[in-house]
PDB file of C-alpha atoms in Angstrom:
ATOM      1  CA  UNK A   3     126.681 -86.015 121.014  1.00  0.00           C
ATOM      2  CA  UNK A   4     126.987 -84.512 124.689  1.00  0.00           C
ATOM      3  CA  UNK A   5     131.293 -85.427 124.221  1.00  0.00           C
ATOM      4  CA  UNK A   6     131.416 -84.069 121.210  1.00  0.00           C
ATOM      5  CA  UNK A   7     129.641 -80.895 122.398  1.00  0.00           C
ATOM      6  CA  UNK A   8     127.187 -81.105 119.361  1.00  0.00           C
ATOM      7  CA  UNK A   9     124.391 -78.637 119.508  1.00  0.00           C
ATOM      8  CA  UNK A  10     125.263 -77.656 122.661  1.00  0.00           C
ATOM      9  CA  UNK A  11     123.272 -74.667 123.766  1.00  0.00           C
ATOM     10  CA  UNK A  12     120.194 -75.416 121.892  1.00  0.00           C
ATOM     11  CA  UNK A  13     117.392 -72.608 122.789  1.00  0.00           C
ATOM     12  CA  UNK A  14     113.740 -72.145 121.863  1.00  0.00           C
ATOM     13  CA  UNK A  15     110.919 -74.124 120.417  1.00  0.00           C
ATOM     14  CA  UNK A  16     111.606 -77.323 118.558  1.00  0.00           C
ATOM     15  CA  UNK A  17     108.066 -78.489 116.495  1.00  0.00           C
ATOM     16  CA  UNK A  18     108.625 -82.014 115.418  1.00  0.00           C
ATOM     17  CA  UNK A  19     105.451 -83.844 113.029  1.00  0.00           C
ATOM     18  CA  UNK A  20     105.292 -87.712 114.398  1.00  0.00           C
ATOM     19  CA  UNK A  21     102.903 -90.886 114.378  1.00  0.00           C
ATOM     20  CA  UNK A  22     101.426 -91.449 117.192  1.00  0.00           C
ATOM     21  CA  UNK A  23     102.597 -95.037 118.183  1.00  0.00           C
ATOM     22  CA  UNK A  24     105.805 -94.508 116.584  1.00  0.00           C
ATOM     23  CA  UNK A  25     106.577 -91.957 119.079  1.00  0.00           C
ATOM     24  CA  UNK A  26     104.900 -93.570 122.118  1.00  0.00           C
ATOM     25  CA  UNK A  27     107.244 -96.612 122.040  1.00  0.00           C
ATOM     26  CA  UNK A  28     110.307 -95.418 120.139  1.00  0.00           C
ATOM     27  CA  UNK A  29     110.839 -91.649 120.649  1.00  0.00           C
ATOM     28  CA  UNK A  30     109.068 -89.840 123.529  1.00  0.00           C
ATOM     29  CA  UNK A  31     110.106 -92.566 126.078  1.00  0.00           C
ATOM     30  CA  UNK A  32     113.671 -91.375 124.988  1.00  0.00           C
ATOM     31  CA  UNK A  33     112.944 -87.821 125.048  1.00  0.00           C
ATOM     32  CA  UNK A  34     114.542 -87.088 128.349  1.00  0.00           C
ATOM     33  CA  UNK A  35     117.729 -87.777 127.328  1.00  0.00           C
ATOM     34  CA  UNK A  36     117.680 -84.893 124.729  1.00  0.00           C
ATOM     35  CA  UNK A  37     115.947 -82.763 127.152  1.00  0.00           C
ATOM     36  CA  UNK A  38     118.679 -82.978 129.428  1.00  0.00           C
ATOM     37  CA  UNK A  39     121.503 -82.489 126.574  1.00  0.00           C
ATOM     38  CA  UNK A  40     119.605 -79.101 125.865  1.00  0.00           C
ATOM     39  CA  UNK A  41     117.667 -77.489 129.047  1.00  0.00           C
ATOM     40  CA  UNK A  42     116.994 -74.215 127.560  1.00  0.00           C
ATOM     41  CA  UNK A  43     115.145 -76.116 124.522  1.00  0.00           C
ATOM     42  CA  UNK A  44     111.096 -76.620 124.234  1.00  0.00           C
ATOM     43  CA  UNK A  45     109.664 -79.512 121.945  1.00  0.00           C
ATOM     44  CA  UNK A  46     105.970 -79.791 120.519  1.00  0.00           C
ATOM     45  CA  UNK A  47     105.436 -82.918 119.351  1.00  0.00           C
ATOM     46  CA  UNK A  48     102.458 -82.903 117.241  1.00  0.00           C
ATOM     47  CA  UNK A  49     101.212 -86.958 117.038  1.00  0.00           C
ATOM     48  CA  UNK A  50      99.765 -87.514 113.455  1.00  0.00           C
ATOM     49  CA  UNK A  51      99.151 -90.438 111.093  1.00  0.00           C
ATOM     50  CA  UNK A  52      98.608 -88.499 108.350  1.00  0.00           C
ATOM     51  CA  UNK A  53     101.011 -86.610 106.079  1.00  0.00           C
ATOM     52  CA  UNK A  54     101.205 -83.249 106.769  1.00  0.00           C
ATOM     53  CA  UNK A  55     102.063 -79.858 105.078  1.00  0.00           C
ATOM     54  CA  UNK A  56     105.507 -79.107 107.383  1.00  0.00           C
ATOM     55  CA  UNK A  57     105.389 -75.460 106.129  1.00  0.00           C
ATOM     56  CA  UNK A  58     101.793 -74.507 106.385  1.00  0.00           C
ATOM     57  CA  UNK A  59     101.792 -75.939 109.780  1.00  0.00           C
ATOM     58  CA  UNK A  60     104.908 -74.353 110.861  1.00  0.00           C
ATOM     59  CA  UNK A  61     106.927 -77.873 111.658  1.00  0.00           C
ATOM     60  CA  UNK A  62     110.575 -77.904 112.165  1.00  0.00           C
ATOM     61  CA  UNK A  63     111.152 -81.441 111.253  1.00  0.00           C
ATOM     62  CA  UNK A  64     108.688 -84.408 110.405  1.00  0.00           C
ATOM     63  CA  UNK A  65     109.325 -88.106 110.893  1.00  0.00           C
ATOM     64  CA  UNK A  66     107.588 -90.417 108.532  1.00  0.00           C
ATOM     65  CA  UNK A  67     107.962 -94.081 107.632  1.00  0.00           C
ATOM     66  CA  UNK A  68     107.604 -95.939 104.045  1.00  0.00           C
ATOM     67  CA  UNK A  69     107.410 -94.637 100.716  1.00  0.00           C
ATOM     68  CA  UNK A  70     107.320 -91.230 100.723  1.00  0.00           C
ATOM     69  CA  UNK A  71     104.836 -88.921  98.581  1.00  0.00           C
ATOM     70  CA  UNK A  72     106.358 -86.483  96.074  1.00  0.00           C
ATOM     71  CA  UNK A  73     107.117 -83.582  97.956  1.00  0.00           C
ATOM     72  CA  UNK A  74     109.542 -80.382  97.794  1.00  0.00           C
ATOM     73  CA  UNK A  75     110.403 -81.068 100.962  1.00  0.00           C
ATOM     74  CA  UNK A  76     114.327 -82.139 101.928  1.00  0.00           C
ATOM     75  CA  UNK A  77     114.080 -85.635 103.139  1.00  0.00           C
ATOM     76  CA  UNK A  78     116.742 -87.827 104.777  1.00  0.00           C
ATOM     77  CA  UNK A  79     116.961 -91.797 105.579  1.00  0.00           C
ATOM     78  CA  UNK A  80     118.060 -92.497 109.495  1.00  0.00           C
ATOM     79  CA  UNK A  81     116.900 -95.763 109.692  1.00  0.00           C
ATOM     80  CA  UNK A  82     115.971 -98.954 107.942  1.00  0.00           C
ATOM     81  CA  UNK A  83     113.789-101.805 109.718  1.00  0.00           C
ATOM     82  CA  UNK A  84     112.516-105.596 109.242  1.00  0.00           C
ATOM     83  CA  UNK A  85     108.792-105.501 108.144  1.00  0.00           C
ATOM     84  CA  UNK A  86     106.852-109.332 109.231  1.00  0.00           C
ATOM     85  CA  UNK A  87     103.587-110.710 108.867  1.00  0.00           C
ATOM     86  CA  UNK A  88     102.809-111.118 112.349  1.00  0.00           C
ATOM     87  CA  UNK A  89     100.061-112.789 115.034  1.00  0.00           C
ATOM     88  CA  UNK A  90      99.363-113.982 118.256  1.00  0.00           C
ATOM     89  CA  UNK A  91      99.769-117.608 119.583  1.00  0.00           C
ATOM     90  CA  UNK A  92      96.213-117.378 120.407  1.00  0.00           C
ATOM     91  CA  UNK A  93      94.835-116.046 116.917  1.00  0.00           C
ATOM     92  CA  UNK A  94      97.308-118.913 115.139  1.00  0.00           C
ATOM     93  CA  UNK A  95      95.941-121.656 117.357  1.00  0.00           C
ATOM     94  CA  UNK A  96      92.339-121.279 116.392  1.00  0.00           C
ATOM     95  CA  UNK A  97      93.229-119.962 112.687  1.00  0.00           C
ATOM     96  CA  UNK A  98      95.888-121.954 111.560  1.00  0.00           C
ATOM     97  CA  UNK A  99     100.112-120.973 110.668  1.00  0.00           C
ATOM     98  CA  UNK A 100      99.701-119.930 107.145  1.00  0.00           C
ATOM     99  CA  UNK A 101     102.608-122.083 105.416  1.00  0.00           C
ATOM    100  CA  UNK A 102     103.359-119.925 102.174  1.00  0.00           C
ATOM    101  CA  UNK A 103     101.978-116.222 101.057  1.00  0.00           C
ATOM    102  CA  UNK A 104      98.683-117.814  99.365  1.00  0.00           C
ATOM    103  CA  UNK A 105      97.510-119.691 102.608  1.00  0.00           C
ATOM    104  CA  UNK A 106      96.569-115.323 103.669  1.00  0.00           C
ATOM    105  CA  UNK A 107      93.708-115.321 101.455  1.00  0.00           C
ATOM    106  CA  UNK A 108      92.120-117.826 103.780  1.00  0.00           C
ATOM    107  CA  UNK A 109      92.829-115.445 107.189  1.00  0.00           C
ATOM    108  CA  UNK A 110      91.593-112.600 108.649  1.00  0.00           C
ATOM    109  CA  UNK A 111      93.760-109.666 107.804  1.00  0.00           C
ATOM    110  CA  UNK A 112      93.862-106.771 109.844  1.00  0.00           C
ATOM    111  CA  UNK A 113      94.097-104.059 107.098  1.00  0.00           C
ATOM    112  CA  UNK A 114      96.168-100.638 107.429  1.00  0.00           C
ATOM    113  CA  UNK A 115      93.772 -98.280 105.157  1.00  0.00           C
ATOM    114  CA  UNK A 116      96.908 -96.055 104.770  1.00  0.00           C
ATOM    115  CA  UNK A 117      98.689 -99.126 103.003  1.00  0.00           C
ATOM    116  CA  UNK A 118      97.722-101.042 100.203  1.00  0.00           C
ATOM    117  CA  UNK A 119      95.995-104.801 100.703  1.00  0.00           C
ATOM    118  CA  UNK A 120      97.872-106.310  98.351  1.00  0.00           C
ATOM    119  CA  UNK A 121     100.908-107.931 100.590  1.00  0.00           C
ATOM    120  CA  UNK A 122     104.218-108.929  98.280  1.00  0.00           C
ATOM    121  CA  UNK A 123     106.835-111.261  99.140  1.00  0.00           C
ATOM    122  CA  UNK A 124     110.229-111.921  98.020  1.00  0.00           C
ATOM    123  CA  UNK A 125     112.017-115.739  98.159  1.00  0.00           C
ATOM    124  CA  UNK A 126     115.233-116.693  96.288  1.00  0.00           C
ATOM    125  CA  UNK A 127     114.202-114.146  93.319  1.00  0.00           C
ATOM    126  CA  UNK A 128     110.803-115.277  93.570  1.00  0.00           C
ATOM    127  CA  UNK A 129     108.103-112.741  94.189  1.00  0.00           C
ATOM    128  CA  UNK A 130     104.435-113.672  95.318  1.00  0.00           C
ATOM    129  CA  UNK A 131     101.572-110.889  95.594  1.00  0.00           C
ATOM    130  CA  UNK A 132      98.708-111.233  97.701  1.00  0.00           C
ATOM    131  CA  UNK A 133      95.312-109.729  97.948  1.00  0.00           C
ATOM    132  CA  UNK A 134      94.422-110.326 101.589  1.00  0.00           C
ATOM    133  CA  UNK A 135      90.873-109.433 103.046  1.00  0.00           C
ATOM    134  CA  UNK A 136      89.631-109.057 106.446  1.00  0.00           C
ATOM    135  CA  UNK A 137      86.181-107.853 108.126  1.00  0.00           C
ATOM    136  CA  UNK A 138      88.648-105.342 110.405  1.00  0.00           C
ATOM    137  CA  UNK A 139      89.859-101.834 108.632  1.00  0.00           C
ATOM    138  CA  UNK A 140      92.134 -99.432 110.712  1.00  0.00           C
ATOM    139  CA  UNK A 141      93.241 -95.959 109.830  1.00  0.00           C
ATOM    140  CA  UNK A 142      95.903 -95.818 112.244  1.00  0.00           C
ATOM    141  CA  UNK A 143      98.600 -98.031 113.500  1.00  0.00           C
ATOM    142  CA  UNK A 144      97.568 -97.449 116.768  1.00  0.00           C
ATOM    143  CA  UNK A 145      94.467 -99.736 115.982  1.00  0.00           C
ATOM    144  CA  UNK A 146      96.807-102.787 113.923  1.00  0.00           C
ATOM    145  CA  UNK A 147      98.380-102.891 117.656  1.00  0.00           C
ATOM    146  CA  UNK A 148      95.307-103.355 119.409  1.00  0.00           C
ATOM    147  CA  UNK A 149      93.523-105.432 116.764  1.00  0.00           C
ATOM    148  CA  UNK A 150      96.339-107.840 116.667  1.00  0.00           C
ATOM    149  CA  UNK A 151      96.582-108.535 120.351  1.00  0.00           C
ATOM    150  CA  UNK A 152      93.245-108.776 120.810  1.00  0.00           C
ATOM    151  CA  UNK A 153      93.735-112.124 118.696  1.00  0.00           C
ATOM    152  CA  UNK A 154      91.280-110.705 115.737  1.00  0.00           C
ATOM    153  CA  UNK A 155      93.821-111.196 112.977  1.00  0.00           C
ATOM    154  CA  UNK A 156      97.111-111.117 111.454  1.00  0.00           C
ATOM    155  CA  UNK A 157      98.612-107.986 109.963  1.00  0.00           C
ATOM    156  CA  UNK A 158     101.913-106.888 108.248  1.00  0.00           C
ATOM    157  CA  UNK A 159     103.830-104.263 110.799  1.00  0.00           C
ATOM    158  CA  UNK A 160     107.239-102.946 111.391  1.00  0.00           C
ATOM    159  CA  UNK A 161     109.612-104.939 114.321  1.00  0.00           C
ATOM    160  CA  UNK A 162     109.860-101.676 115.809  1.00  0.00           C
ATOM    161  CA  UNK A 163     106.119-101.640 116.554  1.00  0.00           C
ATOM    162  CA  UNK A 164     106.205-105.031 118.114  1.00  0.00           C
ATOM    163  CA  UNK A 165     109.352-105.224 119.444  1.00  0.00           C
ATOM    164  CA  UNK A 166     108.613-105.868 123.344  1.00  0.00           C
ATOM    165  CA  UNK A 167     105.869-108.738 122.073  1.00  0.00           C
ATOM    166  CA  UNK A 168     107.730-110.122 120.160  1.00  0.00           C
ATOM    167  CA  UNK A 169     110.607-110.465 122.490  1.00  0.00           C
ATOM    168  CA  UNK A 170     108.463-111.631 124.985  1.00  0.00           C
ATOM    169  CA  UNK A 171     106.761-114.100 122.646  1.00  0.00           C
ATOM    170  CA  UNK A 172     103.429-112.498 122.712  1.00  0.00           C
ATOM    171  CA  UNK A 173     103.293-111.813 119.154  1.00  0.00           C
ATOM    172  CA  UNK A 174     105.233-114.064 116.324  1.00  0.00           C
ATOM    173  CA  UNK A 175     106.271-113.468 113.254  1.00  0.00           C
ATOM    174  CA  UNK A 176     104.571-115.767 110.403  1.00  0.00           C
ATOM    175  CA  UNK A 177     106.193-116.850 107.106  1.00  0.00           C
ATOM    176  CA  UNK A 178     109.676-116.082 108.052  1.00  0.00           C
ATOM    177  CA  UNK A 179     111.398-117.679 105.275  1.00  0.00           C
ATOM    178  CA  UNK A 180     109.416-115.062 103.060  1.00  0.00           C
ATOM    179  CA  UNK A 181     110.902-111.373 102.756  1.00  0.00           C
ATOM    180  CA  UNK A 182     108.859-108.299 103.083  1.00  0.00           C
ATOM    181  CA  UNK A 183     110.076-105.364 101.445  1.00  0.00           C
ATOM    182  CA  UNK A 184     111.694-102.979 104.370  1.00  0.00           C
ATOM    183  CA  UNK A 185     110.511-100.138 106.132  1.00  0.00           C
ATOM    184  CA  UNK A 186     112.708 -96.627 106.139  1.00  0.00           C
ATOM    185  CA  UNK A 187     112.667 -94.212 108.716  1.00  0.00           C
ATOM    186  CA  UNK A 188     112.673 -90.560 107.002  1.00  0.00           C
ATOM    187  CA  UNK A 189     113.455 -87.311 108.793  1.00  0.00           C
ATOM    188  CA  UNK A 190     111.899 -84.471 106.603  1.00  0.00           C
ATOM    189  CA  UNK A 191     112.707 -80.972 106.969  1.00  0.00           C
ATOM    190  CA  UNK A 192     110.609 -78.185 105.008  1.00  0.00           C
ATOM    191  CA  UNK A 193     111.764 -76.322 101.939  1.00  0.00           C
ATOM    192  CA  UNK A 194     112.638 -72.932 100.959  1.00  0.00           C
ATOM    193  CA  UNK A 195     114.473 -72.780 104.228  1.00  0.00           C
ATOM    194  CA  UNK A 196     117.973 -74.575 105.788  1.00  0.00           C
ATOM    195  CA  UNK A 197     117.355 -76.485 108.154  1.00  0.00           C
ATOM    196  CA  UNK A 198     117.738 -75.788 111.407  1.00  0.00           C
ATOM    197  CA  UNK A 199     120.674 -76.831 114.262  1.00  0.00           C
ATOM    198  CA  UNK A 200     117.556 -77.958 116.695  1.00  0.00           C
ATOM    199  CA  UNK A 201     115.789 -79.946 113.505  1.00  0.00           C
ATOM    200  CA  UNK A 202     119.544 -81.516 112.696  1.00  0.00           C
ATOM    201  CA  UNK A 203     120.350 -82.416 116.250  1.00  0.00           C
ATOM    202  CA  UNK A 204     116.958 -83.848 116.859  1.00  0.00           C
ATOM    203  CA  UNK A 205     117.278 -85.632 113.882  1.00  0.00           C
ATOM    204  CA  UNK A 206     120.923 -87.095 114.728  1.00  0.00           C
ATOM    205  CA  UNK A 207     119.279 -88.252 118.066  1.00  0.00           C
ATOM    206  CA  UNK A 208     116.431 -90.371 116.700  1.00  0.00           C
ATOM    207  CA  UNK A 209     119.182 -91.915 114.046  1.00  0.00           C
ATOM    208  CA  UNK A 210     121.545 -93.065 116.699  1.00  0.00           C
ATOM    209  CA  UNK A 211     118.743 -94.443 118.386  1.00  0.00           C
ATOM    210  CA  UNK A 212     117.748 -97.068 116.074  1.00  0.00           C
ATOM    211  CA  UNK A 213     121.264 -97.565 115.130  1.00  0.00           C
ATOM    212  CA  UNK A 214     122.201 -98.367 118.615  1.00  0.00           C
ATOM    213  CA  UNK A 215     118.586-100.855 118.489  1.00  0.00           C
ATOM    214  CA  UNK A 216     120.281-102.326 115.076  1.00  0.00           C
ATOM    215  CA  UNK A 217     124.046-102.804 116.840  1.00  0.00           C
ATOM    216  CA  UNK A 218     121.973-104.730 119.955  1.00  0.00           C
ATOM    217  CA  UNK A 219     119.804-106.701 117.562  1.00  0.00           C
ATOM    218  CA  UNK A 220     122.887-108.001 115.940  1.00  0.00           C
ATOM    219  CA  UNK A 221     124.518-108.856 119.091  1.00  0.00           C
ATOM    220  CA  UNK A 222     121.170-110.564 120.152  1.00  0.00           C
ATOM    221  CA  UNK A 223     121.610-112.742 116.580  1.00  0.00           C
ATOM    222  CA  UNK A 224     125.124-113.349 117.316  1.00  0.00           C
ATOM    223  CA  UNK A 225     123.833-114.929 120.570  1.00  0.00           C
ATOM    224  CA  UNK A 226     121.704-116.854 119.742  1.00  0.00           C
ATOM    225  CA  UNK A 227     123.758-118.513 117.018  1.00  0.00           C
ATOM    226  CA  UNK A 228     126.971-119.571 119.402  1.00  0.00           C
TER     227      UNK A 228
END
């Protein structure tokens, strides 16, 4: 962006709708690079699980992951990531390595109230559904992170929310030769109105970010298969 001078003299307030651990690991620790691309530009992040009305609460641009609910607002894909099944060493050593997608029903699942229980799995045109249970119930992915290293259960959650554990080997991912369905990234912008240059450049910031994650996760796999 900065040799290709675009958005270059950005000015004003930039309000940008996020989840809260979403931004914590992915986007705010990357923040200063934009800051410094546009010095005369202001950003209010507002950190919120929940889905949001962009207009009524006067937000530039929203980023939101999964399905999204019907809405007039103008929504565009920047990034598609690996969703696991995924535990501690500590929790699997008491608990057991669940084998296949039925072996669940006999764990403790951590469950995401904002997501449905029932867990669905794709193998060789095969698909499996799965009605997990668990005592623990969190509204916010904030609490799957905490819940899962505290060793209380598995859980289903994006790579990008576990990516330094599970480089680090601190989390694992279980049933690996099972596929999840995938996770997009959305950037939403709010109707009745174009979008505007600071919304479009913020949002052509967070999409070269995880694209230049995907190029070094492919490079990692490349690795580790010489």
């Amino acid at each position: 962006m900065e040799a290709r001078g675009v958005g270059a003299g950005l000015s004003g307030r930039l309000r940008v709708s996020a989840a809260t651990t979403f931004s914590r690991l992915l986007i705010l620790p990357r923040l200063p690079a934009f800051l410094k691309l546009h010095p005369d530009l202001e950003i209010d992040v507002i950190l919120d699980d929940r889905v949001i009305d962009l207009v009524s609460e006067g937000i530039d641009l929203a980023l939101r992951m999964g399905d999204l609910p019907d809405s007039t607002s103008i929504a565009r894909r920047i990034a598609r990531g690996r969703r696991s099944v995924i535990a501690t060493p500590a929790y699997l050593e008491h608990a057991g390595t669940p084998l296949a997608p039925a072996d669940l029903v006999a764990h403790e699942a951590i469950v995401y109230t904002q997501l449905s229980n029932s867990w669905t799995f794709q193998q060789r045109g095969t698909e499996v559904s799965v009605v997990v249970n668990g005592r623990l119930r969190v509204s916010a992915a904030e609490g799957i992170r905490a819940a899962v290293l505290a060793d209380i259960g598995l859980a289903i959650a994006s790579d990008w929310m576990f990516q330094l554990e599970l480089e680090t080997g601190a989390v694992r991912r279980i049933l690996e030769d099972w596929d999840l369905p995938p996770i997009d990234l959305w950037a939403l912008f709010p109707t009745g109105r174009l979008a505007s240059a600071k919304a479009r450049a913020f949002a052509d910031f967070v999409e070269q970010i995880f694209s230049m994650k995907s190029r070094a996760n492919g490079n990692r796999n490349d690795s580790d298969g010489d």
